[in-house]
Coordinates of C-alpha atoms and ligand atoms in Angstrom, one line a residue:
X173 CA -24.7 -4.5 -23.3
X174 CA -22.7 -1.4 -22.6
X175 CA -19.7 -0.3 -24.9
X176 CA -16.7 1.1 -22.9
X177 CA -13.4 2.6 -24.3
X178 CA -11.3 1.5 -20.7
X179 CA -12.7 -0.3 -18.0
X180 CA -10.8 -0.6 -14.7
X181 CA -11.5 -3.2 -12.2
X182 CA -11.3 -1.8 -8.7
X183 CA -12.3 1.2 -6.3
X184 CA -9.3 0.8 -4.2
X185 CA -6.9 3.9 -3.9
X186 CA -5.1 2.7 -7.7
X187 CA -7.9 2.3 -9.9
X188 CA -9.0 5.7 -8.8
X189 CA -5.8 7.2 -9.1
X190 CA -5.7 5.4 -12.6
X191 CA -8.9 6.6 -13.4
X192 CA -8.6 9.8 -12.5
X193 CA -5.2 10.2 -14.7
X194 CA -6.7 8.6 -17.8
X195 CA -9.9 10.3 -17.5
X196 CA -8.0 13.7 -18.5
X197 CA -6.8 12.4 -21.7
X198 CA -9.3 9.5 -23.0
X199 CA -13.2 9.0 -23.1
X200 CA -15.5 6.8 -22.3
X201 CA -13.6 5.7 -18.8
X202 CA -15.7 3.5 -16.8
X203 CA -14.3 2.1 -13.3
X204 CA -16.0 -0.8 -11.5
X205 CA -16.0 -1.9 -7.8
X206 CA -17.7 -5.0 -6.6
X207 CA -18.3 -2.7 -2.9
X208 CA -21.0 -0.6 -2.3
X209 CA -18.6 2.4 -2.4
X210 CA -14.4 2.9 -2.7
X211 CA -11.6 2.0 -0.3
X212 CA -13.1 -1.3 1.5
X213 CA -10.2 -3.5 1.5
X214 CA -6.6 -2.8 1.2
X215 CA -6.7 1.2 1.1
X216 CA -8.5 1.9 4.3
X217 CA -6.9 -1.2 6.6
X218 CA -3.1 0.2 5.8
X219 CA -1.0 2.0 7.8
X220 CA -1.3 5.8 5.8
X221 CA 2.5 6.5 5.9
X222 CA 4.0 7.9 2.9
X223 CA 7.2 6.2 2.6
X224 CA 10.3 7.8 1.5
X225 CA 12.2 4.8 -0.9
X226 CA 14.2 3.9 1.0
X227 CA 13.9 -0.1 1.4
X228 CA 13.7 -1.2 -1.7
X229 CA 16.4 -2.4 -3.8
X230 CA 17.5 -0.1 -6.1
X231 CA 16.5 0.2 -9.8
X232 CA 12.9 -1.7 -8.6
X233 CA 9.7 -0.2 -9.7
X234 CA 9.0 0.3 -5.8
X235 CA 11.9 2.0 -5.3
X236 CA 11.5 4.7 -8.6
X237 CA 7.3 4.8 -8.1
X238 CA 7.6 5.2 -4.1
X239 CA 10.7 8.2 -4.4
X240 CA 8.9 9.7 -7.1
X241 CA 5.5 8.9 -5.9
X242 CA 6.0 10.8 -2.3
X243 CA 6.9 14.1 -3.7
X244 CA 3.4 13.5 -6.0
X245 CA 1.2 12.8 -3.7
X246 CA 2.6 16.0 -1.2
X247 CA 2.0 17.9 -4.2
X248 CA -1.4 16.7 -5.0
X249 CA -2.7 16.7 -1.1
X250 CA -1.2 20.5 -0.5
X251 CA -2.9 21.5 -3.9
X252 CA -6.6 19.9 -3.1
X253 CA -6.7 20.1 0.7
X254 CA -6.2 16.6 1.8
X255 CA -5.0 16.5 5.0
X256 CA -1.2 15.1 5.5
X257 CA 1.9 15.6 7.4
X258 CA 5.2 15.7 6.7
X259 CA 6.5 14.4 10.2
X260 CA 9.2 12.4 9.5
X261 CA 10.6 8.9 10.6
X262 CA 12.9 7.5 13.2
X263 CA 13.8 3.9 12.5
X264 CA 15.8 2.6 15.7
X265 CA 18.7 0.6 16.2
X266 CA 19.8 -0.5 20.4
X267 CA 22.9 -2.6 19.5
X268 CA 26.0 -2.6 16.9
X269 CA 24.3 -5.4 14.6
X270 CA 20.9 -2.9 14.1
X271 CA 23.6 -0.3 13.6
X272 CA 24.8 -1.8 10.6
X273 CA 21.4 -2.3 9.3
X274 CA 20.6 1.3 9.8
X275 CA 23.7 2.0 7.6
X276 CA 23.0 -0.4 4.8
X277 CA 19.5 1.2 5.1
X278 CA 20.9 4.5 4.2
X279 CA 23.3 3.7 1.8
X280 CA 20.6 2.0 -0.1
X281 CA 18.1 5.1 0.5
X282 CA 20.8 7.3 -0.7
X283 CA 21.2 4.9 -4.2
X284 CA 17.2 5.5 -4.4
X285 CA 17.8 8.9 -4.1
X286 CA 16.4 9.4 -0.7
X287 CA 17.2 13.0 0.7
X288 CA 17.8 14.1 4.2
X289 CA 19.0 10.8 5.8
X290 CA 21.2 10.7 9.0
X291 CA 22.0 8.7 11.3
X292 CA 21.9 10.3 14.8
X293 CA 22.9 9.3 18.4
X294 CA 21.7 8.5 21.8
X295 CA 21.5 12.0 23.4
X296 CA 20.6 13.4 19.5
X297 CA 17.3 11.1 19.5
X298 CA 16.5 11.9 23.0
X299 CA 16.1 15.4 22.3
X300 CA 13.6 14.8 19.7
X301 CA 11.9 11.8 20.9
X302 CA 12.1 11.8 24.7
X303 CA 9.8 8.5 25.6
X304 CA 11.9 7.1 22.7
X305 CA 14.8 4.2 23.8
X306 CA 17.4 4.2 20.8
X307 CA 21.1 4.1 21.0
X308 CA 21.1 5.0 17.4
X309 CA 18.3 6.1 14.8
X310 CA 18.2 6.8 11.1
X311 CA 16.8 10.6 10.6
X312 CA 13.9 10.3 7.4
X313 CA 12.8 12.9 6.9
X314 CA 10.8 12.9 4.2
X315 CA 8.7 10.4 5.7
X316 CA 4.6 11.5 6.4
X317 CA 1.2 10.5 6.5
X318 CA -1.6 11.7 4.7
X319 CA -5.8 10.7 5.3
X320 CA -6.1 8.2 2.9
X321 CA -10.1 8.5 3.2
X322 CA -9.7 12.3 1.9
X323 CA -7.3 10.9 -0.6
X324 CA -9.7 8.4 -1.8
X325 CA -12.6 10.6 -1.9
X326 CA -10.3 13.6 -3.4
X327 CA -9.5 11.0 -6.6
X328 CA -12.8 9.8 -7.0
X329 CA -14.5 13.5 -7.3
X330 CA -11.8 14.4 -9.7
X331 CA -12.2 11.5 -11.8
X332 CA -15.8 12.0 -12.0
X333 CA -15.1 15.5 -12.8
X334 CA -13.0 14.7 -15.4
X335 CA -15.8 12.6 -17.4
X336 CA -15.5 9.2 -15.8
X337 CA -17.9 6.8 -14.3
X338 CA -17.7 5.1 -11.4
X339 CA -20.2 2.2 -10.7
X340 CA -20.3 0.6 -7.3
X341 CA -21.5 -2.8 -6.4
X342 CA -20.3 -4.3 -10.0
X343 CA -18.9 -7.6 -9.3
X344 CA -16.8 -8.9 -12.5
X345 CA -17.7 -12.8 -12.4
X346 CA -15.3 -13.8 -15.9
X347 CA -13.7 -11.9 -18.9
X348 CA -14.5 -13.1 -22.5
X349 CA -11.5 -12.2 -25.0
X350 CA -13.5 -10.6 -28.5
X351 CA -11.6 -9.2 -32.1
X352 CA -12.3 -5.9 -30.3
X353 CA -11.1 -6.0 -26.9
X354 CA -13.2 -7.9 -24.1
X355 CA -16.6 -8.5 -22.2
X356 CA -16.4 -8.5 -18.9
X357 CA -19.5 -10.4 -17.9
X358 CA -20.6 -8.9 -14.1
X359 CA -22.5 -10.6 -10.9
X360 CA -25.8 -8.7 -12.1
X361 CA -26.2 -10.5 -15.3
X362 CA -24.7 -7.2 -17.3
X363 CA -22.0 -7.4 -19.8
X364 CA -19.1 -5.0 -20.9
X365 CA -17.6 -4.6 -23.8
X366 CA -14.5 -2.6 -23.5
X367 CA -11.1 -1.7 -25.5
X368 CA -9.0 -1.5 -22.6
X369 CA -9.1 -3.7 -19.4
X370 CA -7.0 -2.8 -16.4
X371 CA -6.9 -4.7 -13.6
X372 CA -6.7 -3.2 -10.2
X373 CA -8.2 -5.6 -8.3
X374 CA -5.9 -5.7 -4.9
X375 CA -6.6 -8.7 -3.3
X376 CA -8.8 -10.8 -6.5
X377 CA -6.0 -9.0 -8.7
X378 CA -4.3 -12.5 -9.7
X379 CA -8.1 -14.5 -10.1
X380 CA -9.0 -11.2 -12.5
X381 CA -6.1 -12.3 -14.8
X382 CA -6.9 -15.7 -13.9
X383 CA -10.6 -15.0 -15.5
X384 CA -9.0 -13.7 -19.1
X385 CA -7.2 -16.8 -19.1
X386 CA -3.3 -15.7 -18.2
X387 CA -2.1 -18.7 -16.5
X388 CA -1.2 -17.2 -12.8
X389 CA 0.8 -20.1 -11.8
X390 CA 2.8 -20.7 -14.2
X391 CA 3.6 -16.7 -15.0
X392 CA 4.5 -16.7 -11.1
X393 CA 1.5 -14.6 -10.8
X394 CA -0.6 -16.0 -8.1
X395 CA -1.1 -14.0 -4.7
X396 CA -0.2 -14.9 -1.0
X397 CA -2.8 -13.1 1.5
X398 CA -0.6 -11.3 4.7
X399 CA -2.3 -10.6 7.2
X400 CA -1.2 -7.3 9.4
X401 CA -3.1 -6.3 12.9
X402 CA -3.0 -3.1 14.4
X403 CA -3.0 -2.4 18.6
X404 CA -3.7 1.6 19.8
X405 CA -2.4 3.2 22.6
X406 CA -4.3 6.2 24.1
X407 CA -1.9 6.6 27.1
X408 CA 1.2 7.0 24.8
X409 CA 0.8 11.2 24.0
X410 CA 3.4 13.2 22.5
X411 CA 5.6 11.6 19.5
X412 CA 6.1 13.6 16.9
X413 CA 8.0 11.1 14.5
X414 CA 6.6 7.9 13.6
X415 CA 9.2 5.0 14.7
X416 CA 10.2 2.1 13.0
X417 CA 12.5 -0.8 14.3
X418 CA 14.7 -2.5 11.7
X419 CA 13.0 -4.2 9.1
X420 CA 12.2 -7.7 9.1
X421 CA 15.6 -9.5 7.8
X422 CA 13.5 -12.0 5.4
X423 CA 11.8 -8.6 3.5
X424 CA 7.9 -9.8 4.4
X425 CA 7.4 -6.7 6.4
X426 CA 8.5 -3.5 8.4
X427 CA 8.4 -4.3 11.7
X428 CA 6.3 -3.5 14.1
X429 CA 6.4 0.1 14.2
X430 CA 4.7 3.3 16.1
X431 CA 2.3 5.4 13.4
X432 CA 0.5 8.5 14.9
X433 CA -2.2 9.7 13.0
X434 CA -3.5 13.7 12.1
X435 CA -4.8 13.9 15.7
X436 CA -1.6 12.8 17.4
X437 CA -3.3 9.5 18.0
X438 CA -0.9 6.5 18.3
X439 CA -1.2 3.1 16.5
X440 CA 1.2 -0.3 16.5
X441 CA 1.7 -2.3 14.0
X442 CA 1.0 -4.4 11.8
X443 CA 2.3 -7.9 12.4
X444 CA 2.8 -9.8 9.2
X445 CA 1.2 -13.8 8.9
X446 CA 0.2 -15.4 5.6
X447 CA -3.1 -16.2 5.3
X448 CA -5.9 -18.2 3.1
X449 CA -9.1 -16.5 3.6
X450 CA -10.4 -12.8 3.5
X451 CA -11.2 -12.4 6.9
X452 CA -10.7 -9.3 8.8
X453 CA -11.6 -10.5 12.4
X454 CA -9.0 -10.4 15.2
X455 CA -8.2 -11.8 18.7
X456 CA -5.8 -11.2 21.0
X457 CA -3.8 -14.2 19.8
X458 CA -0.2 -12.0 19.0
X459 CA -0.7 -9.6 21.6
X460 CA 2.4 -10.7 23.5
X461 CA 4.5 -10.3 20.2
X462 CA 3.6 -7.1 20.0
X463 CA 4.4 -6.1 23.5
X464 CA 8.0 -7.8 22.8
X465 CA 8.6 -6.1 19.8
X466 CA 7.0 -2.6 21.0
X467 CA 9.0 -2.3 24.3
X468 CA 12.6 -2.6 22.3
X469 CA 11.8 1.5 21.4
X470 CA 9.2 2.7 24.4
X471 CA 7.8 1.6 27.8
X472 CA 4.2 0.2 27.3
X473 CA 2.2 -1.5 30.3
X474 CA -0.4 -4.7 28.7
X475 CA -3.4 -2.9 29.8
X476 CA -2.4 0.1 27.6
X477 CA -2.7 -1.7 24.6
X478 CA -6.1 -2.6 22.7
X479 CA -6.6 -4.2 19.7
X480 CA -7.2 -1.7 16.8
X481 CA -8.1 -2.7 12.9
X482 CA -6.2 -5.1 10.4
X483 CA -5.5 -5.2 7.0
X484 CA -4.3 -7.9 4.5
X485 CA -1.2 -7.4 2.1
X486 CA -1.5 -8.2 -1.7
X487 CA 1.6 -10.2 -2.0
X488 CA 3.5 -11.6 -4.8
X489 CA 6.3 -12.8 -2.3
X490 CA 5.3 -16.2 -1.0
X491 CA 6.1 -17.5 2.7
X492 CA 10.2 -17.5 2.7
X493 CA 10.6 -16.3 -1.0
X494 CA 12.5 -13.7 -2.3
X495 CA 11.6 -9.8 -2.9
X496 CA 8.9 -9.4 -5.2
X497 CA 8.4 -6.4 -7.1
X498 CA 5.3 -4.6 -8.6
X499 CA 3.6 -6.3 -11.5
X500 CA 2.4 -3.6 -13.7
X501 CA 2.1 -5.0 -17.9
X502 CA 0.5 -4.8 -20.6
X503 CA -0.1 -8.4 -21.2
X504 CA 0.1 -8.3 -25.5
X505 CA 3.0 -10.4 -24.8
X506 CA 0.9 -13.2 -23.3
X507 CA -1.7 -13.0 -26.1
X508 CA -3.5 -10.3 -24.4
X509 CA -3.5 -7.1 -26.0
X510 CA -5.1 -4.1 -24.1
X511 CA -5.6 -5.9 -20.9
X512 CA -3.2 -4.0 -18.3
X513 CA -2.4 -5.5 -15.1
X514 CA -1.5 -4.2 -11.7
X515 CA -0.9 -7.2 -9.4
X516 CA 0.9 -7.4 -5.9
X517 CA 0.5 -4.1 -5.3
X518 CA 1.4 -3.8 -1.7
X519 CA 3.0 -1.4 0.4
X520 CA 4.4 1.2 -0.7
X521 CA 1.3 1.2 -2.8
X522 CA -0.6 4.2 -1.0
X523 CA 1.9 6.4 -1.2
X524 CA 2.6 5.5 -5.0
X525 CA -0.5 5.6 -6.2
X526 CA -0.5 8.3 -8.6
X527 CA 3.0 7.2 -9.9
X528 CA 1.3 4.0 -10.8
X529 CA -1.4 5.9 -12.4
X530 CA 1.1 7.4 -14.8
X531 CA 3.2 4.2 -15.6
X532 CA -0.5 2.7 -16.3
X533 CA -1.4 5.6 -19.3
X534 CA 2.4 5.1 -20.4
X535 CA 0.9 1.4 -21.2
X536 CA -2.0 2.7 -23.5
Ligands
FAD568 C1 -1.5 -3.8 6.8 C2 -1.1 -2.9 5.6 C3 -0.4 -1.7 5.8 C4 0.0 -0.9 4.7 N1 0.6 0.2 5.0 C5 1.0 1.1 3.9 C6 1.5 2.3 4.2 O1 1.7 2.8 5.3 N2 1.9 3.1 3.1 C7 1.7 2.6 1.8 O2 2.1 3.3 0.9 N3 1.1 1.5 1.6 C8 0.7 0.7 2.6 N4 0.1 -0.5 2.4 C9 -0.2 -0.9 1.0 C10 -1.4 -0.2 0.4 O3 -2.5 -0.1 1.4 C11 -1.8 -0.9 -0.9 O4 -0.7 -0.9 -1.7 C12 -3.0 -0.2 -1.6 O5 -4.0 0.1 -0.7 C13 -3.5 -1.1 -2.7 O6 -4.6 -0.5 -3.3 P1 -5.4 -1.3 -4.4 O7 -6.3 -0.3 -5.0 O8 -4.5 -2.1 -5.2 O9 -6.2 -2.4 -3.6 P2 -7.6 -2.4 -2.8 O10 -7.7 -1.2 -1.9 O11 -7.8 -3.7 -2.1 O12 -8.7 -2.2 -3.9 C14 -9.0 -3.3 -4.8 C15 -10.5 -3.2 -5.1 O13 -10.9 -4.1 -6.1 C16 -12.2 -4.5 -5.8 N5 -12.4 -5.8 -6.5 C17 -11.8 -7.0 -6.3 N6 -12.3 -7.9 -7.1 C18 -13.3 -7.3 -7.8 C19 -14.2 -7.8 -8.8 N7 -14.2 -9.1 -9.3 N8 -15.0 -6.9 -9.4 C20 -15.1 -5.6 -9.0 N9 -14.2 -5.1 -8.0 C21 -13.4 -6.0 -7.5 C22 -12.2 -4.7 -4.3 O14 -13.4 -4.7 -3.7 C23 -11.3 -3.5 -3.8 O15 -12.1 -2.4 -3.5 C24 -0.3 -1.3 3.4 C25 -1.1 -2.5 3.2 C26 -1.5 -3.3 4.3 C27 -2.3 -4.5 4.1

């Protein structure tokens, strides 16, 4: 049996982040990932935009982790060479009702303490965005993307440098409670005993508290899977900005919006659909929803469109329920000392990553 001072559950782009920043202050940090190396699910199938703060509602760990979080993670990619751009966002409005959404948007991004936003005009958008069809658009420009691979890989190296370990293909099965902290009993037959759980588990975060006995139903802790396809486009050339519609009114998602990537490359999407299984395969099934919702902002022919990659959202929100916010606790409260969870951690997650890191060693 191995004796660990903190063991983290998870090689997605937060328990890196988390292991990197704890790492530099405590010993003996051990992260565990059930893949055969980091990033597999949620941190690689996600759109890489660093968002600005500007939809959530204010005073929400979202909104103070993602405003924070952006200027971080610029700070952090221009310091250790990860690629990213600062490239800014257009998010489009084509009739008086989207108007007014674009200026509630604002006035809540200004509350979060977004900076730079404006809302500009026909003949003002067209002279950035030329293919682009907007009567009005809010100006974010603090808006970018970064390669969330590098990022990954960036953390990981740093972390290790820093002292951790970082084990791959660990699969934690159940969690014992002990007077010293817990075991964590993994698919191998080995056994953990560590101080310090925290739970970054994306998907499997709610069965992880599940497995040390935190009852995820009634805490209102149990996940709903959202499923989000992407389509690419290799004759649209030339955007600069990435463009959003106006958010989805019920809060499940974005809207379909136009990313480009480092290469100029451009992506739609995703879609949003709750799901029950972990399944990452994808037909053409919504293909006409995306050309419905993609040809409100630019001219796109069928053929020009081909399905890209999906991901699968971490939510907390169930199918028509409210806004849900990060869970991030340290569980003494529910008889759990020690054991830190990070639960519905879905967009803006990427971009907060290292914010999260720092609210997590706040919990130690
Ligand atoms: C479609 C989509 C688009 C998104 N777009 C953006 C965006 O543009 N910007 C943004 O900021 N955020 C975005 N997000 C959110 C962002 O991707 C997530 O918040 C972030 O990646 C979550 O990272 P994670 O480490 O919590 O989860 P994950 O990356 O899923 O990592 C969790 C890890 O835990 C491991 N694990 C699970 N169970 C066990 C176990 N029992 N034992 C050991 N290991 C285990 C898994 O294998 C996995 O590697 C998007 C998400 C989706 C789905």
């Amino acid at each position: 049996m191995e004796q660990v001072n903190i063991l983290i559950i998870g090689a997605g782009v937060i328990g890196l982040a988390i292991a990197r920043e704890l790492s530099e202050e405590f010993v003996d940090v051990v992260l565990v990932e059930k893949e055969e190396t980091f990033g597999r699910h949620t941190s690689s199938r996600n759109s890489e935009v660093l968002h600005s703060g500007i939809y959530y509602p204010e005073g929400s760990l979202k909104a103070q982790l993602c405003v924070n979080g952006i200027q971080e993670i610029y700070k952090f990619a221009k310091e250790n060479n990860v690629p990213f751009k600062n490239c800014g966002k257009l998010i489009v409005a084509n009739n008086k009702e989207e108007l007014f959404i674009l200026e509630e948007l604002k006035i809540n991004g200004e509350k979060n303490s977004v900076i730079g936003l404006e809302i500009i005009n026909e003949s003002e958008c067209k002279k950035i965005e030329s293919q682009i069809k907007a009567k009005y658009a809010l100006k974010v420009p603090s808006t970018g993307i970064i390669d969330s691979h590098s990022l990954m890989q960036k953390l990981e190296s740093e972390a290790e440098n820093n002292g951790a370990f970082i084990v791959y293909e660990m699969e934690v099965i159940s969690i014992d409670a002990s007077d010293e902290g817990y075991f964590a009993n993994f698919a191998n037959g080995d056994v953990f005993e560590a101080k310090t759980i925290i739970n970054c588990a994306g998907l499997f975060s709610d069965k992880i508290a599940d497995m040390v006995g935190i009852n995820i139903e009634r805490e209102n802790l149990k996940l709903h899977w959202c499923k989000g396809e992407y389509y690419k486009s290799s004759k649209i050339k030339d955007i600069n900005h990435l463009i959003y519609p106006v958010p989805d009114p019920n809060g499940v998602f974005l809207g379909i919006h136009l990313t480009i990537n480092l290469q100029g490359e451009v992506r739609f999407g995703p879609n949003a659909y709750y799901v029950d299984e972990l399944n990452y395969e994808m037909d053409e099934a919504y293909k006409s929803q995306f050309l419905k919702a993609i040809k409100k902002y630019i001219n796109i022919d069928e053929e020009n469109l081909q399905l890209d990659d999906c991901g699968i959202r971490a939510k907390l929100q169930k199918e028509g329920g409210e806004f849900r916010d990060f869970y991030i606790k340290e569980e003494s409260e529910k008889g759990f000392p020690n054991f830190i969870n990070c639960i519905g951690i879905e967009s803006p997650g990427l971009t907060c990553c290292l914010t999260i890191a720092k609210e997590v060693r706040k919990l130690i």
